[in-house]
Short mmCIF file of C-alpha atoms in Angstrom, two decimals:
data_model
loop_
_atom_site.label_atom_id
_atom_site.label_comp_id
_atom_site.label_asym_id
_atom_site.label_seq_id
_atom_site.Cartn_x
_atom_site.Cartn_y
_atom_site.Cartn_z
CA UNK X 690 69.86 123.31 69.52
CA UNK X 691 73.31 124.75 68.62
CA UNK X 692 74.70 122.29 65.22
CA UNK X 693 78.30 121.37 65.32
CA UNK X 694 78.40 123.58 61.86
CA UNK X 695 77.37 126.29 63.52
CA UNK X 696 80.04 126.31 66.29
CA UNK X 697 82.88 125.44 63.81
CA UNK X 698 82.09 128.66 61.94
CA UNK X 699 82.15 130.54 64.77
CA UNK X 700 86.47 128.90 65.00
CA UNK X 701 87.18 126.28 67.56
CA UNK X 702 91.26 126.63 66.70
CA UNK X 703 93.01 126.71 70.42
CA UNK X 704 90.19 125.50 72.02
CA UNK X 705 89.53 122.75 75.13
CA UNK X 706 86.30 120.89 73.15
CA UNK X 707 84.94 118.03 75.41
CA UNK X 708 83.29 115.71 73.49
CA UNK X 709 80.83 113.84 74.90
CA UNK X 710 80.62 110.30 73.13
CA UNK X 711 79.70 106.85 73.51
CA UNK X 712 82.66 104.77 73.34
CA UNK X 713 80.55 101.63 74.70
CA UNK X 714 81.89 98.72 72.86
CA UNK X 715 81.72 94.91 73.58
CA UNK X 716 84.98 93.51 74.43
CA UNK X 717 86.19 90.21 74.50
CA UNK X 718 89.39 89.39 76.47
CA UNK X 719 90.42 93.26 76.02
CA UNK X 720 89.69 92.99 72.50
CA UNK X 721 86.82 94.66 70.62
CA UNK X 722 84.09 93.24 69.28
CA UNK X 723 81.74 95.54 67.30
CA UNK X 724 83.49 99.21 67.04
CA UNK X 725 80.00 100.66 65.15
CA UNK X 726 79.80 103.41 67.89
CA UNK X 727 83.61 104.80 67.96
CA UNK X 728 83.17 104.69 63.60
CA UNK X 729 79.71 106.59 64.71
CA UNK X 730 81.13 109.48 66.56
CA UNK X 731 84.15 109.82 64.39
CA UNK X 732 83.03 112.48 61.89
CA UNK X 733 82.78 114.56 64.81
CA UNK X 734 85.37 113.89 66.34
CA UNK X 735 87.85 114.58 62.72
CA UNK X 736 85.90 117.51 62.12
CA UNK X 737 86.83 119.34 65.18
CA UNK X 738 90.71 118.36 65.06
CA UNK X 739 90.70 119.67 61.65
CA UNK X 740 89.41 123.06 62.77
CA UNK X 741 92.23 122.70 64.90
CA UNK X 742 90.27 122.00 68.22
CA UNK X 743 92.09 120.33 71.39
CA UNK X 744 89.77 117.78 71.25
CA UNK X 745 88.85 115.79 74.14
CA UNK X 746 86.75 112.64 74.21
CA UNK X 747 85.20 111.28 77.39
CA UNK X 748 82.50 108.27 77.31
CA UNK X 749 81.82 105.35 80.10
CA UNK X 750 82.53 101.78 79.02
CA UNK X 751 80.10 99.34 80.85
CA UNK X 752 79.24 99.08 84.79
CA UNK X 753 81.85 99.22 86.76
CA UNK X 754 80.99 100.68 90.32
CA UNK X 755 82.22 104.17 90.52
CA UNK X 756 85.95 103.13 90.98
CA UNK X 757 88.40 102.07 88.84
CA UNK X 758 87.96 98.47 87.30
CA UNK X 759 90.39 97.39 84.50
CA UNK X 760 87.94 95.78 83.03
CA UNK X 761 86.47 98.27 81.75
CA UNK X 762 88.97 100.33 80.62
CA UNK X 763 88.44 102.60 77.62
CA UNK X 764 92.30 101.96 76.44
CA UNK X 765 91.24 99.72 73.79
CA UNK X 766 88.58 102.51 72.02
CA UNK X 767 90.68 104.82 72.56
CA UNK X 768 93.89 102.22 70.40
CA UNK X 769 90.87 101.85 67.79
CA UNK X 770 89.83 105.66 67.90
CA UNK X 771 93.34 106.26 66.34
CA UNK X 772 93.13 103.96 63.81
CA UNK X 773 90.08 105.05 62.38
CA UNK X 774 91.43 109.00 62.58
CA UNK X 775 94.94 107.76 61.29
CA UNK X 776 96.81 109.52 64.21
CA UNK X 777 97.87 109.00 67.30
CA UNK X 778 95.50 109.43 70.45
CA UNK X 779 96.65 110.65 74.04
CA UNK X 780 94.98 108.70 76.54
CA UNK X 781 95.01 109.72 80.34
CA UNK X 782 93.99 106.88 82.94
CA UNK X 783 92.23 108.69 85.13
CA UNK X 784 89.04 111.08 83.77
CA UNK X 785 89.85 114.02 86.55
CA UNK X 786 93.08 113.64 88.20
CA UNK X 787 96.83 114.26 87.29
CA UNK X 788 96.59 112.18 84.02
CA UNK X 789 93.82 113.90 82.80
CA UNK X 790 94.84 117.69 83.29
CA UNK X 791 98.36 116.57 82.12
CA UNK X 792 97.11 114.88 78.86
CA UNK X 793 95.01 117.81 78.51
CA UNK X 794 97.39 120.46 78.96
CA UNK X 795 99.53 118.33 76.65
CA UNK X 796 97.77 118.69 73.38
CA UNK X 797 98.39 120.87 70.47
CA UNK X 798 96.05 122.10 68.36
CA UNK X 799 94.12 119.72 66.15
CA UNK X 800 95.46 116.79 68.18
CA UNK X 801 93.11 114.15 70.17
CA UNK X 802 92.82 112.42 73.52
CA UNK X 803 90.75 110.00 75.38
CA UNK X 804 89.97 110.30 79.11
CA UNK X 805 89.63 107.22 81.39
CA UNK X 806 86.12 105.94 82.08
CA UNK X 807 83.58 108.51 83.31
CA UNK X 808 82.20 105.53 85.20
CA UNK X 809 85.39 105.05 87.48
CA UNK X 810 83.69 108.24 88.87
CA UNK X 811 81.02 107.32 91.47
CA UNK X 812 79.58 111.51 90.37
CA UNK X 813 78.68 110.61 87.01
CA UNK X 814 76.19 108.12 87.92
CA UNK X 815 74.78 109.85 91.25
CA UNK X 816 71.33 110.17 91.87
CA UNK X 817 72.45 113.13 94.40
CA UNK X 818 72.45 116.08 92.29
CA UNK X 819 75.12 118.03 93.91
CA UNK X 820 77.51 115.00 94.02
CA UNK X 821 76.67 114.98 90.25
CA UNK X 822 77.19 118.37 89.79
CA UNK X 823 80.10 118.67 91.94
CA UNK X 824 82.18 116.09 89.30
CA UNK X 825 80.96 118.26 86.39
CA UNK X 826 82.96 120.73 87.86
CA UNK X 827 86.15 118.82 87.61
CA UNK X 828 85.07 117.99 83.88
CA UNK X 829 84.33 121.95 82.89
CA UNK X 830 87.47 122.45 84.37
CA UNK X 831 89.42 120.52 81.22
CA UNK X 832 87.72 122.30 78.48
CA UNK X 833 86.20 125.68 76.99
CA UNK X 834 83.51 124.29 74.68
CA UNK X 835 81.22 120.78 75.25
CA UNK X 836 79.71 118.78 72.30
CA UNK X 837 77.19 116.47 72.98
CA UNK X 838 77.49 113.21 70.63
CA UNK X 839 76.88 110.04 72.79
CA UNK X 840 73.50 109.10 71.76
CA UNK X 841 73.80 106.10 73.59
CA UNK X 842 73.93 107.96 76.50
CA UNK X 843 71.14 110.53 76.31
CA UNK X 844 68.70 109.16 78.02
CA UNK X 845 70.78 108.87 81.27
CA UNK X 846 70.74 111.77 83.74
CA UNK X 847 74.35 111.81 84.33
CA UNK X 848 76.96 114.65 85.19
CA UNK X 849 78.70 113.94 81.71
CA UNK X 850 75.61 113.87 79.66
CA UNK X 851 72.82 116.40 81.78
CA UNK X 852 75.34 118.58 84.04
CA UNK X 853 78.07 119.09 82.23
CA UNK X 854 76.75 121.32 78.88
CA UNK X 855 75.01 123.52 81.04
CA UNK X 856 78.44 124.80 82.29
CA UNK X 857 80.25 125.27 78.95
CA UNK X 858 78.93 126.83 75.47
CA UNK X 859 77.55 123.64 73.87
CA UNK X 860 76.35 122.09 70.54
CA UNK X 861 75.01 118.85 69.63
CA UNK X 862 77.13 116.71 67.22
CA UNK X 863 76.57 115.10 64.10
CA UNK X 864 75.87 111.66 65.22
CA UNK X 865 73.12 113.25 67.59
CA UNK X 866 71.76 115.60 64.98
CA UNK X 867 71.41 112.64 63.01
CA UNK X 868 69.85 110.25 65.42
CA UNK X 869 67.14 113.07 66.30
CA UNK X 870 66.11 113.34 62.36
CA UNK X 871 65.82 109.93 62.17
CA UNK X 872 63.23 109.53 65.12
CA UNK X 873 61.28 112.42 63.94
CA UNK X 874 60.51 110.13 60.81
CA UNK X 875 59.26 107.69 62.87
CA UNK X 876 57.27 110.00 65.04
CA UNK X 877 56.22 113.17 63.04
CA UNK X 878 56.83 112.86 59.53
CA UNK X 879 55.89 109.25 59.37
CA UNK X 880 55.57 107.65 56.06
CA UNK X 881 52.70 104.34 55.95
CA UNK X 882 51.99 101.54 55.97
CA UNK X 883 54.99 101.90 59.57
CA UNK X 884 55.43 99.09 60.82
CA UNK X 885 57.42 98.22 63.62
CA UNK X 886 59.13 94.86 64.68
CA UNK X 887 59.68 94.52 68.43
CA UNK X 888 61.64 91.29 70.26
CA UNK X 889 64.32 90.60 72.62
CA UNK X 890 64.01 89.26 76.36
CA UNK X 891 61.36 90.68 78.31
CA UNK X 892 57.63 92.25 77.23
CA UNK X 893 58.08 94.67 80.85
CA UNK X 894 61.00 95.68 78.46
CA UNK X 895 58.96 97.61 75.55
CA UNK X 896 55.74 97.90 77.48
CA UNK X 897 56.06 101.92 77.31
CA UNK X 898 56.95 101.50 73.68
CA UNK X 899 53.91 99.64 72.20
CA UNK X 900 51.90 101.90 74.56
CA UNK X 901 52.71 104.44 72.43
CA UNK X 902 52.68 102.81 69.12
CA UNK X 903 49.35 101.18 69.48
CA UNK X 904 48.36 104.92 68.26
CA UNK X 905 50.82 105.19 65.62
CA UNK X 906 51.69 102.24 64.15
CA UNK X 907 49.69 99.78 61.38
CA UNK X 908 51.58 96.67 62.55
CA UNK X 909 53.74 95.28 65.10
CA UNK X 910 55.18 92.24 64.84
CA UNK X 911 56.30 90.39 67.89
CA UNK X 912 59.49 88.17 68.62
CA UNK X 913 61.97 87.09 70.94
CA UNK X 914 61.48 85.83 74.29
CA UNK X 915 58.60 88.71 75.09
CA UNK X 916 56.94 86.86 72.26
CA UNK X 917 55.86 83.78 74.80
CA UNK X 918 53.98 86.45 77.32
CA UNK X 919 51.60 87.68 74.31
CA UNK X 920 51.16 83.72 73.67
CA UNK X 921 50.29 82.75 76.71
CA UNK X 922 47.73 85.95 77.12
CA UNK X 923 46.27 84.32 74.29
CA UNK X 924 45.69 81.43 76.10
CA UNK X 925 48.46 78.95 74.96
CA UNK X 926 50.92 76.65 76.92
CA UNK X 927 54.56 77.74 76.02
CA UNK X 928 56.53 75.13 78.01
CA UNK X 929 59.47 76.56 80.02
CA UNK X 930 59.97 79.54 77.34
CA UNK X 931 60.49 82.90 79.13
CA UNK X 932 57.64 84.33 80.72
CA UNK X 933 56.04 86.89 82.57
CA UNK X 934 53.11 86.55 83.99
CA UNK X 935 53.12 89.41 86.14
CA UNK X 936 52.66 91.69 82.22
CA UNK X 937 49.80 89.05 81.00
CA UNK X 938 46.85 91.84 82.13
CA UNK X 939 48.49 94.25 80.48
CA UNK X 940 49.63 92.46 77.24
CA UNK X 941 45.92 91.02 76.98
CA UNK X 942 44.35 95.02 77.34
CA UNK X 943 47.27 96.00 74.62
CA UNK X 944 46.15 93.17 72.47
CA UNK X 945 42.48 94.69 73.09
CA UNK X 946 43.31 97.87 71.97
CA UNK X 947 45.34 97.17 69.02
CA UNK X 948 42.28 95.66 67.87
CA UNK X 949 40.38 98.75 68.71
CA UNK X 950 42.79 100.78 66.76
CA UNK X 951 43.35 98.84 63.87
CA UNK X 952 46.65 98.21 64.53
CA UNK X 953 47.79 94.58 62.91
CA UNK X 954 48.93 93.00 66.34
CA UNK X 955 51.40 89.94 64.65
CA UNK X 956 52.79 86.90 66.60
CA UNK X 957 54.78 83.87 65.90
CA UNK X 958 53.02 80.41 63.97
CA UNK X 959 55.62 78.40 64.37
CA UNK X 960 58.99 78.02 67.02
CA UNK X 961 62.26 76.45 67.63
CA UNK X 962 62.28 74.73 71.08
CA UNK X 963 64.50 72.84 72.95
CA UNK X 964 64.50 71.30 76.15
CA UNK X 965 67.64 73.33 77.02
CA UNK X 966 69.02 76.85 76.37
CA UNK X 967 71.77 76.33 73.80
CA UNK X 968 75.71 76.79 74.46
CA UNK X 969 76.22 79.68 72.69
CA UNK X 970 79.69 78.18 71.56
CA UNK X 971 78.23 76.52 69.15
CA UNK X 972 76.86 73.24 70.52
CA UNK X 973 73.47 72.11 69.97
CA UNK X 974 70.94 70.55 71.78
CA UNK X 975 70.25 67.45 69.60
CA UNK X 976 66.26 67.57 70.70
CA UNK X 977 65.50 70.79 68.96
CA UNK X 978 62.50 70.84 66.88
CA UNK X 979 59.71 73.54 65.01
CA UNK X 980 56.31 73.43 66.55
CA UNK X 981 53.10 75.24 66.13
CA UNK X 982 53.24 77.98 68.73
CA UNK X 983 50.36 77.06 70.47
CA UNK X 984 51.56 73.76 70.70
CA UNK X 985 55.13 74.61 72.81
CA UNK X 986 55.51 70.80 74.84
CA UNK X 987 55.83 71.88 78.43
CA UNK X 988 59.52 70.51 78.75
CA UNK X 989 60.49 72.85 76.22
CA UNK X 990 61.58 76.31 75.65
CA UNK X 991 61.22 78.83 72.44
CA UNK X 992 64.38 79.92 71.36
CA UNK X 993 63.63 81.51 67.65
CA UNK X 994 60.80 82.15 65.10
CA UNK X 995 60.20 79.07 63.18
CA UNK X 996 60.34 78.89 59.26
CA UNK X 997 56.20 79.96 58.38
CA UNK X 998 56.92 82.76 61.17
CA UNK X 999 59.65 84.03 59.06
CA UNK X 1000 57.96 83.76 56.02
CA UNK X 1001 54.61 85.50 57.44
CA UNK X 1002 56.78 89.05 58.97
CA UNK X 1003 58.61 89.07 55.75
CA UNK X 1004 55.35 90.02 53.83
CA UNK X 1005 54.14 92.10 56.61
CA UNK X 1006 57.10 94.28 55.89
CA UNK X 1007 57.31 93.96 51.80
CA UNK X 1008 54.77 96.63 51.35
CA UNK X 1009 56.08 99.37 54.15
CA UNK X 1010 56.75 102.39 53.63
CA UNK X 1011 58.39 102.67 57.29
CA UNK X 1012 59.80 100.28 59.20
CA UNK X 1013 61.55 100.47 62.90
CA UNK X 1014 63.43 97.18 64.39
CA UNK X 1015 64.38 96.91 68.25
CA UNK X 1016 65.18 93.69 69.66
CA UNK X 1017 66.66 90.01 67.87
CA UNK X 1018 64.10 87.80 67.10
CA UNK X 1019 65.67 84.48 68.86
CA UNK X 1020 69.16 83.84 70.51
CA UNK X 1021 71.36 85.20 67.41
CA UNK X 1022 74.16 84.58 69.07
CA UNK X 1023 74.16 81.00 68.65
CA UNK X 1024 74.06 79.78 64.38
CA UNK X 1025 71.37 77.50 64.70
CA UNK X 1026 68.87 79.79 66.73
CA UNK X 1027 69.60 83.07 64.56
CA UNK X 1028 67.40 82.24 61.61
CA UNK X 1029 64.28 84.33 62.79
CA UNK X 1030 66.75 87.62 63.18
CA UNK X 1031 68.21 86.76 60.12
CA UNK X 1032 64.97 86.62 58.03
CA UNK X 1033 64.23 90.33 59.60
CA UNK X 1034 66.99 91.98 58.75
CA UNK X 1035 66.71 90.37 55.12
CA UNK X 1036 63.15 91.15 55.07
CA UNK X 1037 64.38 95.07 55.97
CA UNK X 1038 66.75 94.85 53.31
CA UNK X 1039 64.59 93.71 50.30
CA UNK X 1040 62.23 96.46 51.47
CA UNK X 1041 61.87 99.68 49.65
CA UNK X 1042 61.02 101.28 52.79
CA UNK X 1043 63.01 103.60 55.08
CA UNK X 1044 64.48 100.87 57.76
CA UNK X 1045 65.52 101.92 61.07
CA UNK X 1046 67.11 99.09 62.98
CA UNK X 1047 67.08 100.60 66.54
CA UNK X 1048 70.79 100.06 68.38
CA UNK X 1049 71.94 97.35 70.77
CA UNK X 1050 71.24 94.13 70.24
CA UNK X 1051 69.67 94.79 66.94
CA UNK X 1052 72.33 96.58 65.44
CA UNK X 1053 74.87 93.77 66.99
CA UNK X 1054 73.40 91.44 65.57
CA UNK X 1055 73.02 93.07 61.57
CA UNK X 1056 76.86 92.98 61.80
CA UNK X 1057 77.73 89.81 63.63
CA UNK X 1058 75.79 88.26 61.19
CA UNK X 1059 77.52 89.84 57.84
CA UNK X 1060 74.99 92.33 56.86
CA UNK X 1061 75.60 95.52 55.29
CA UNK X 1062 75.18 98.63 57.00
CA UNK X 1063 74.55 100.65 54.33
CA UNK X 1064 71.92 98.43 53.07
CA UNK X 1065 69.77 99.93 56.26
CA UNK X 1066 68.27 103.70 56.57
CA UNK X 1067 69.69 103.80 59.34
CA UNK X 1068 71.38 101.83 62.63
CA UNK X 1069 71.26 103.56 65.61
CA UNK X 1070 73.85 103.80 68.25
CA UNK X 1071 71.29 103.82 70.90
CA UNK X 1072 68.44 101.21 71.74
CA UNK X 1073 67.46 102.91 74.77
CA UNK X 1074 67.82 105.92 73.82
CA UNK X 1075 65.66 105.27 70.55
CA UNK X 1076 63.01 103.07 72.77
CA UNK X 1077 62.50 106.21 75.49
CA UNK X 1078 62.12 108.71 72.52
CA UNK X 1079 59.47 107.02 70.84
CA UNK X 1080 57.61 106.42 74.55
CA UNK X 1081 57.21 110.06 74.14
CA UNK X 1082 60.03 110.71 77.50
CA UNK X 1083 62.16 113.97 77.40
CA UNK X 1084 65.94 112.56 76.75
CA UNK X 1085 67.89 114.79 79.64
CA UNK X 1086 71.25 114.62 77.16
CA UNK X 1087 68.98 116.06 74.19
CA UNK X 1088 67.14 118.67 76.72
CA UNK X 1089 70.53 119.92 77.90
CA UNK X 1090 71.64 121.30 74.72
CA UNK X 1091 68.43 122.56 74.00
CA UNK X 1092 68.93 125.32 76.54
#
């Protein structure tokens, strides 16, 4: 895989360099929320302008539906882009059409622009590969070089992320180059005791995952709402907490072979339940209380680890050496049900070990609740991305720039 390094010696001064990124932030009423990944790619990004690059950033911003939606307009990353870089970014509002070859044609050396949504294209998302291909045409067409640095995005088989480098010299930027070491550690070069902490919604979620790391991993510790699956495979009621018990065969075989292999298979003591999911806005359902997890009341749902659950994962991660995070441990969004992710991400930082906390939600929630990044090994960009690595799957955005 061609470095970034490597194709900035070689001089990238007067040229078209498409870079690939992942400009995916929340927004709230058009404003952003969380701007980790545009501060992620942005090395790249300044690096390439100052080797006097035409530099040209393309990412998708949520779902839209292959047309134009101004909802999901990547204006506002593109307003924050040029605040972080101190200078002013072009932006063009469409990602092939007039705007784009005029904004593109526009820019001087060392300067910056944004293209419109890659998702207002119904190509980049195609299944058919010659519609896919097709619209990676259009894209070659606005630059000379392509640098892949959307980590967010490499798992997707899209024109933008799979097509596109193999029709322009390409290298992989920092943010990728980094993302890639860091999984290695927790795959190859792995340092022990590794143990990895694994919640959010659904168990048919991070199936593949603990597949994987029942034959790498000492512990796992298990949160969120899959949590309620592995305790009702053990045989206990858990009310009306998420469930599913189409995954209780295979969490009860998983829980088999963990034991098999050794591997410390960790669940929740204790709960917060409530008879009602909570209004994230802040108000509480008064009827919230901590019970033992096997003893969930069958009105109620589990909404976060209880106090002796936090207490217990924090000493199962003192002593690591190695320690990956994907997934909040209750609904972190609301104050009074973000205890459980709290205590993790405090646990991670007391630890000596090297912490991964492993992108979306996760690495939301370290900064909506006040953390400091730099007090982690590392945050990724990418929670899919990170999950399908460690499954073992070939990442089509990595394998592209491989050839």
């Amino acid at each position: 895989m061609k470095t970034i390094d490597e194709l900035l010696a070689e001089g990238v001064a007067g040229k078209r360099v498409f870079v690939r990124a992942d400009l995916n932030v929340p927004l709230a009423d058009g404003k952003i929320t969380d701007d980790g990944r545009i501060r992620a790619v942005q090395p790249t990004i300044a690096k390439l302008a100052e080797g006097g690059a035409r530099v040209i950033v393309a990412s998708h911003l949520g779902r839209p539906k292959g047309a134009p939606d101004p909802a999901f307009s990547l204006a506002p990353a593109a307003a924050r882009l040029g605040e972080l870089l101190g200078t002013d970014v072009a932006f063009a509002t469409d990602t092939v059409g007039a705007s784009a070859k005029e904004t593109v044609a526009a820019l001087a050396d060392g300067r910056v622009a944004v293209i419109e949504n890659l998702r207002f294209n119904a190509g980049e998302t195609a299944k058919d590969d010659a519609e896919r291909g097709a619209f990676a045409d259009q894209l070659a067409e606005l630059a000379d070089v392509y640098v892949g640095d959307g980590f967010g995005a490499v798992h997707r088989k899209h024109a933008s992320v799979f097509d596109l480098p193999a029709r322009l010299p390409h290298a992989a930027g920092y943010l990728i180059a980094t993302e890639i070491g860091v999984l290695k550690k927790l795959t190859d070069e792995v340092k022990r005791p590794y143990v990895v902490i694994l919640g959010g919604a659904k168990v048919s979620d991070k199936l593949a995952v603990i597949d994987q790391l029942l034959g790498k991993a000492d512990r796992l510790l298990i949160g969120g709402g899959m949590a309620y699956t592995f305790l009702y495979a053990k045989g206990h009621e858990v009310g009306i907490s998420l469930l599913q018990k189409d995954q209780v065969d295979v969490v009860k075989e998983y829980m088999e072979r963990a034991e098999k292999n050794g591997v410390e298979l960790v669940l929740p003591v204790d709960i917060l339940a409530s008879t009602e999911f909570p209004d994230l806005k802040g108000k509480t359902p008064a009827d919230f209380v901590t019970v033992d997890a096997d003893k969930i009341p069958a009105d109620q749902e589990g909404l976060d680890i209880g106090p002796r659950t936090r207490e217990l994962y924090a000493s199962k991660i003192a002593d690591a050496e190695t320690v990956f995070w994907n997934g909040p441990l209750g609904v972190f969004e609301h104050p009074d049900y973000a205890g459980g992710t709290r205590a993790i991400a405090q646990a991670l930082v007391d630890s000596d070990a090297f912490t991964v906390v492993g992108g979306g939600d996760s690495a939301a929630a370290v900064r909506t609740l006040g953390f400091d990044e730099n007090a982690f090994g590392h945050i990724s960009t990418g929670g899919g991305a990170s999950l399908e690595y460690l499954e073992g799957k070939t990442l089509p955005g990595i394998a592209a720039l491989e050839v």
